[in-house]
Amino acid sequence: MDKIDCYVVPQTTGTGRNIFQGGSPLASSLPLLGVQLVLIVAVTRVLYFLLKPLKQPRVVSEIMGGIILGPSVLSRHTGFREAVFPARGEAVLNTVATFGLMYVIFLIGVRMDPTLVVRSGRKGMVIGLSGFLLPLAMTGAGSSGEAMATEPDVSRRSTFLFALAASLSVTSFAVLSPILSELSLLNSDLGRIAMSASMTTDGIAWIIMVVYVLAEAFLVSPATSIWAFLSVAVLAASILFVVRPVALRVIERTPPGKPVEETYVFVFLLIVLLVGFCSDVIGTNSFHGALMLGLAIPDGPPLGTALGEKIEAMVSGLILPLYYAMTGLSTDVWRMHWGRLQLVVFLAWVGKLVGVMVSSLYLEIPLRDAVSLSLFMNSKGIVEVITFDFFLTNKLIGKNTFSILMCLSVAITAVSVPVAGWLYDPARRYAVYKRRTVQHLKADANLRILACVHDQSHVPGTLAVLEASNATPQTPLSLYLLQLVEIAGRSAPVFIPHKLRHNASRSSNAPPSTDSDRIINAFFQHELRHPEGAVAVHPFTTISPYSSMHDEVCRLAVEKRTSLILLHYHKRHMLAGGVRAAVGLRVVNRKVLEVAPCSVAVFVDRNAGSVGLCSFIPGPVQDHSTSSRNRSGHGAATGHGFGAAVAALFFGGGDDREALAYAMRMARHPGVTVGVMRFLPARGIKDDPSDRRNDNRAIEEVKALASRSRNIRVQEELVGDMERIVHVLRGLDEARYELVLVGMRHRWYPVMPANGLSEWSECPELGVIGDLLASSDFDTPYSVLIMKQQDQGGLNAAVPGAQDVWHVNDGGAEDAPAPPRTMSTAGSSRFRQ
């Protein structure tokens, strides 16, 4: 017989005798619940902090925290168990945990995107099916006949074995998504395939759930089975045809960029309780109803985001660890025994490993990535915990079997996830063994730029840099515009390739409806202001977490074979003074700089779109058809009235040569003048002779261009310390420069580290000079473009003796007309003569 606990129902609040009167606050329900919550959260957080360096997911630390607090460790002591986790408190703890879990499941449904299975193609579906069918067959064979007869606390053996085989074969999206998010792999190719495959198995699990409900009802009577099916159908139809249209109507009534009204959010939170009640009434479990409701709510802003903000902090941060702890309190490792059940779980693990790996290799996924994917698909989490708790609650199993299943699930996840994370490196696919730099482009080659913008404030500066890049039909420019949007209200990242709208942009007078449309329209207008074939704009949007957004940037750069990635500095100089920092953008910038497959430029817009370089404001769209298309690119460019004074700082090294090459392309624009300033150390140095030869050759070729063009001027500065360098940099303001180009890394230069500048750098990833020019303390009006040339370790290893090749266009600079000495938009002189 089951154990029966008898106790007096305690008071809700501590209105009785306090500690000074000889009483105990823990005798009341509310103080006891508070102590339990604090203890559970504290233990799980400490474990997560200790296990995080080992790449252990959060679910492992939360379940282990419950096991430590349970009868396996601390609750083995009678005094601790009676004081902190007495039997009279289990009802309250279970009610709070189950109530919060229903909202967690609802939020998981809101953030799921079922269309991901379709967008991912057949890879996700094939891998999901093979990763489900093979472990299902192996577990079925391992538990057939009298194989599980040795398990003493398993009742209704056939029902349990089928449910166990199905649960061990499924990899749920709700389990995999948070694990991939913690490892910053949501945007990776492997992460997308894994989430698509998990959604495929989730669909199979739903079918199994419906069949189980109908089978249970059929045991009562055939008529009951029919009523159960109709009840499930009516509930699903009510959610789909009543609740979803209401949600869509709420979204329509919410102005773009504005939050959803609190009243609507409150109503949907009440609907969750109503759907959960109806689900329990018809026998499908409140969790299934909450998930169906969540899937019907459109993900993302504004409604999905608003619901996530209301639920996330309290429920996911506090109540979910409580539910995990409750399962741990029912787990006793000392009562475990070795039997056939461990073999069945092992067969499921091997079956999923083999099933996913074989199908992945068939789909031409590399072996190392296939192994990593199969290990990720073996992860266990919230869905398995709910399933095993359902087995225990419905008396399909006893606490011995429950303890075995929980411990094995934790062990499998604790081993599989770190090994999978170690095997898979998304940066490997960004290794490019070809030169993708501005310096190594031929003079008339198409310059492919991937420009990343976060909001509308980045548009003027980006357009100004693009205009200065001298896009003509003879020297075309292909722009791949990527809008960076932080994910909110959804779990799976979204990548959106926008359709080209050249004709619509030319003829339509309707204003863009959203910020994204306005950004895209601005760049389409920029394309239309140039002759045909000069500029081609291809817009994209990525909605993903900042921690993995760099994967999308680098993947697009590889696919489009870009030579330059243009990023914006994460600090924005405001018109009213001061600086606003976006920490998420800095995370993206640093990771892109680390693994980029081509050269990278970080743009520091000090002009805030009002003066200097960014004062270039496009005029009306000009139709470059017929005769205008036959004009040269220079003639079309001068019609814009664009002009800028650009300075290129040259200390030496590959990054400075990249900046110099980009400056020389800008010098071919009739409205741009370039001043090259070479810094020479006053004392002897030890440097790489080949690097020095490349520097000298680059400077000599620029001097040859300067002798034939009034656009270019070269000067040399002898500097002995950092103070002299800073003095020269401040003088650029007096020379009325609007844009300064400089390389990012100057490791060999002896003057820079002399005064320990690296120690107080705000952004050391920009290099000593780049960080100095970007610093808010360095108050200068000119904008800065800090460039990092593509790392070529892989190329030099594959092609011994690989060295720089300098491409120049003699005719372009020589034939360009001499620009005026005054700014066409700012009215200032270009150089101090």
PDB file of N, CA, C and O in Angstrom, residues 348-371:
ATOM      1  N   ALA A 348      18.299   3.342 -26.330  1.00  0.00           N
ATOM      2  CA  ALA A 348      17.689   4.551 -26.906  1.00  0.00           C
ATOM      3  C   ALA A 348      18.763   5.576 -27.255  1.00  0.00           C
ATOM      4  O   ALA A 348      18.697   6.236 -28.305  1.00  0.00           O
ATOM      5  N   TRP A 349      19.762   5.723 -26.378  1.00  0.00           N
ATOM      6  CA  TRP A 349      20.858   6.672 -26.628  1.00  0.00           C
ATOM      7  C   TRP A 349      21.650   6.260 -27.869  1.00  0.00           C
ATOM      8  O   TRP A 349      21.921   7.095 -28.739  1.00  0.00           O
ATOM      9  N   VAL A 350      21.989   4.966 -27.964  1.00  0.00           N
ATOM     10  CA  VAL A 350      22.744   4.482 -29.120  1.00  0.00           C
ATOM     11  C   VAL A 350      21.903   4.594 -30.394  1.00  0.00           C
ATOM     12  O   VAL A 350      22.397   4.985 -31.459  1.00  0.00           O
ATOM     13  N   GLY A 351      20.612   4.239 -30.297  1.00  0.00           N
ATOM     14  CA  GLY A 351      19.754   4.312 -31.468  1.00  0.00           C
ATOM     15  C   GLY A 351      19.641   5.722 -32.025  1.00  0.00           C
ATOM     16  O   GLY A 351      19.723   5.936 -33.245  1.00  0.00           O
ATOM     17  N   LYS A 352      19.490   6.707 -31.154  1.00  0.00           N
ATOM     18  CA  LYS A 352      19.412   8.095 -31.625  1.00  0.00           C
ATOM     19  C   LYS A 352      20.760   8.538 -32.168  1.00  0.00           C
ATOM     20  O   LYS A 352      20.828   9.266 -33.179  1.00  0.00           O
ATOM     21  N   LEU A 353      21.838   8.128 -31.531  1.00  0.00           N
ATOM     22  CA  LEU A 353      23.170   8.493 -31.998  1.00  0.00           C
ATOM     23  C   LEU A 353      23.402   7.979 -33.421  1.00  0.00           C
ATOM     24  O   LEU A 353      23.830   8.724 -34.311  1.00  0.00           O
ATOM     25  N   VAL A 354      23.082   6.701 -33.632  1.00  0.00           N
ATOM     26  CA  VAL A 354      23.305   6.091 -34.942  1.00  0.00           C
ATOM     27  C   VAL A 354      22.311   6.641 -35.969  1.00  0.00           C
ATOM     28  O   VAL A 354      22.681   6.962 -37.105  1.00  0.00           O
ATOM     29  N   GLY A 355      21.035   6.757 -35.578  1.00  0.00           N
ATOM     30  CA  GLY A 355      20.024   7.227 -36.513  1.00  0.00           C
ATOM     31  C   GLY A 355      20.300   8.629 -37.032  1.00  0.00           C
ATOM     32  O   GLY A 355      20.214   8.891 -38.241  1.00  0.00           O
ATOM     33  N   VAL A 356      20.660   9.537 -36.143  1.00  0.00           N
ATOM     34  CA  VAL A 356      20.950  10.911 -36.553  1.00  0.00           C
ATOM     35  C   VAL A 356      22.247  10.963 -37.353  1.00  0.00           C
ATOM     36  O   VAL A 356      22.343  11.673 -38.369  1.00  0.00           O
ATOM     37  N   MET A 357      23.254  10.198 -36.939  1.00  0.00           N
ATOM     38  CA  MET A 357      24.550  10.262 -37.608  1.00  0.00           C
ATOM     39  C   MET A 357      24.467   9.703 -39.034  1.00  0.00           C
ATOM     40  O   MET A 357      25.006  10.312 -39.971  1.00  0.00           O
ATOM     41  N   VAL A 358      23.801   8.576 -39.208  1.00  0.00           N
ATOM     42  CA  VAL A 358      23.707   7.975 -40.542  1.00  0.00           C
ATOM     43  C   VAL A 358      22.952   8.889 -41.498  1.00  0.00           C
ATOM     44  O   VAL A 358      23.386   9.120 -42.639  1.00  0.00           O
ATOM     45  N   SER A 359      21.833   9.430 -41.053  1.00  0.00           N
ATOM     46  CA  SER A 359      21.064  10.321 -41.931  1.00  0.00           C
ATOM     47  C   SER A 359      21.833  11.606 -42.223  1.00  0.00           C
ATOM     48  O   SER A 359      21.746  12.152 -43.324  1.00  0.00           O
ATOM     49  N   SER A 360      22.604  12.092 -41.253  1.00  0.00           N
ATOM     50  CA  SER A 360      23.404  13.298 -41.471  1.00  0.00           C
ATOM     51  C   SER A 360      24.499  13.053 -42.501  1.00  0.00           C
ATOM     52  O   SER A 360      24.739  13.887 -43.381  1.00  0.00           O
ATOM     53  N   LEU A 361      25.161  11.914 -42.399  1.00  0.00           N
ATOM     54  CA  LEU A 361      26.189  11.591 -43.390  1.00  0.00           C
ATOM     55  C   LEU A 361      25.578  11.398 -44.771  1.00  0.00           C
ATOM     56  O   LEU A 361      26.178  11.778 -45.786  1.00  0.00           O
ATOM     57  N   TYR A 362      24.383  10.825 -44.834  1.00  0.00           N
ATOM     58  CA  TYR A 362      23.688  10.669 -46.111  1.00  0.00           C
ATOM     59  C   TYR A 362      23.390  12.037 -46.731  1.00  0.00           C
ATOM     60  O   TYR A 362      23.432  12.202 -47.956  1.00  0.00           O
ATOM     61  N   LEU A 363      23.092  13.032 -45.881  1.00  0.00           N
ATOM     62  CA  LEU A 363      22.796  14.380 -46.356  1.00  0.00           C
ATOM     63  C   LEU A 363      24.071  15.215 -46.527  1.00  0.00           C
ATOM     64  O   LEU A 363      24.002  16.439 -46.635  1.00  0.00           O
ATOM     65  N   GLU A 364      25.233  14.558 -46.500  1.00  0.00           N
ATOM     66  CA  GLU A 364      26.537  15.173 -46.765  1.00  0.00           C
ATOM     67  C   GLU A 364      26.931  16.201 -45.703  1.00  0.00           C
ATOM     68  O   GLU A 364      27.590  17.194 -45.986  1.00  0.00           O
ATOM     69  N   ILE A 365      26.526  15.950 -44.475  1.00  0.00           N
ATOM     70  CA  ILE A 365      27.012  16.740 -43.347  1.00  0.00           C
ATOM     71  C   ILE A 365      28.342  16.142 -42.899  1.00  0.00           C
ATOM     72  O   ILE A 365      28.462  14.924 -42.784  1.00  0.00           O
ATOM     73  N   PRO A 366      29.372  16.947 -42.654  1.00  0.00           N
ATOM     74  CA  PRO A 366      30.676  16.405 -42.243  1.00  0.00           C
ATOM     75  C   PRO A 366      30.567  15.506 -41.014  1.00  0.00           C
ATOM     76  O   PRO A 366      29.688  15.700 -40.167  1.00  0.00           O
ATOM     77  N   LEU A 367      31.463  14.518 -40.942  1.00  0.00           N
ATOM     78  CA  LEU A 367      31.398  13.527 -39.876  1.00  0.00           C
ATOM     79  C   LEU A 367      31.426  14.160 -38.496  1.00  0.00           C
ATOM     80  O   LEU A 367      30.634  13.808 -37.616  1.00  0.00           O
ATOM     81  N   ARG A 368      32.342  15.107 -38.292  1.00  0.00           N
ATOM     82  CA  ARG A 368      32.455  15.736 -36.965  1.00  0.00           C
ATOM     83  C   ARG A 368      31.166  16.474 -36.593  1.00  0.00           C
ATOM     84  O   ARG A 368      30.698  16.394 -35.456  1.00  0.00           O
ATOM     85  N   ASP A 369      30.577  17.161 -37.556  1.00  0.00           N
ATOM     86  CA  ASP A 369      29.324  17.862 -37.293  1.00  0.00           C
ATOM     87  C   ASP A 369      28.181  16.873 -37.090  1.00  0.00           C
ATOM     88  O   ASP A 369      27.264  17.126 -36.297  1.00  0.00           O
ATOM     89  N   ALA A 370      28.208  15.743 -37.811  1.00  0.00           N
ATOM     90  CA  ALA A 370      27.167  14.728 -37.647  1.00  0.00           C
ATOM     91  C   ALA A 370      27.205  14.134 -36.244  1.00  0.00           C
ATOM     92  O   ALA A 370      26.150  13.910 -35.623  1.00  0.00           O
ATOM     93  N   VAL A 371      28.410  13.864 -35.727  1.00  0.00           N
ATOM     94  CA  VAL A 371      28.530  13.346 -34.353  1.00  0.00           C
ATOM     95  C   VAL A 371      28.015  14.375 -33.358  1.00  0.00           C
ATOM     96  O   VAL A 371      27.282  14.050 -32.405  1.00  0.00           O
TER      97      VAL A 371
END
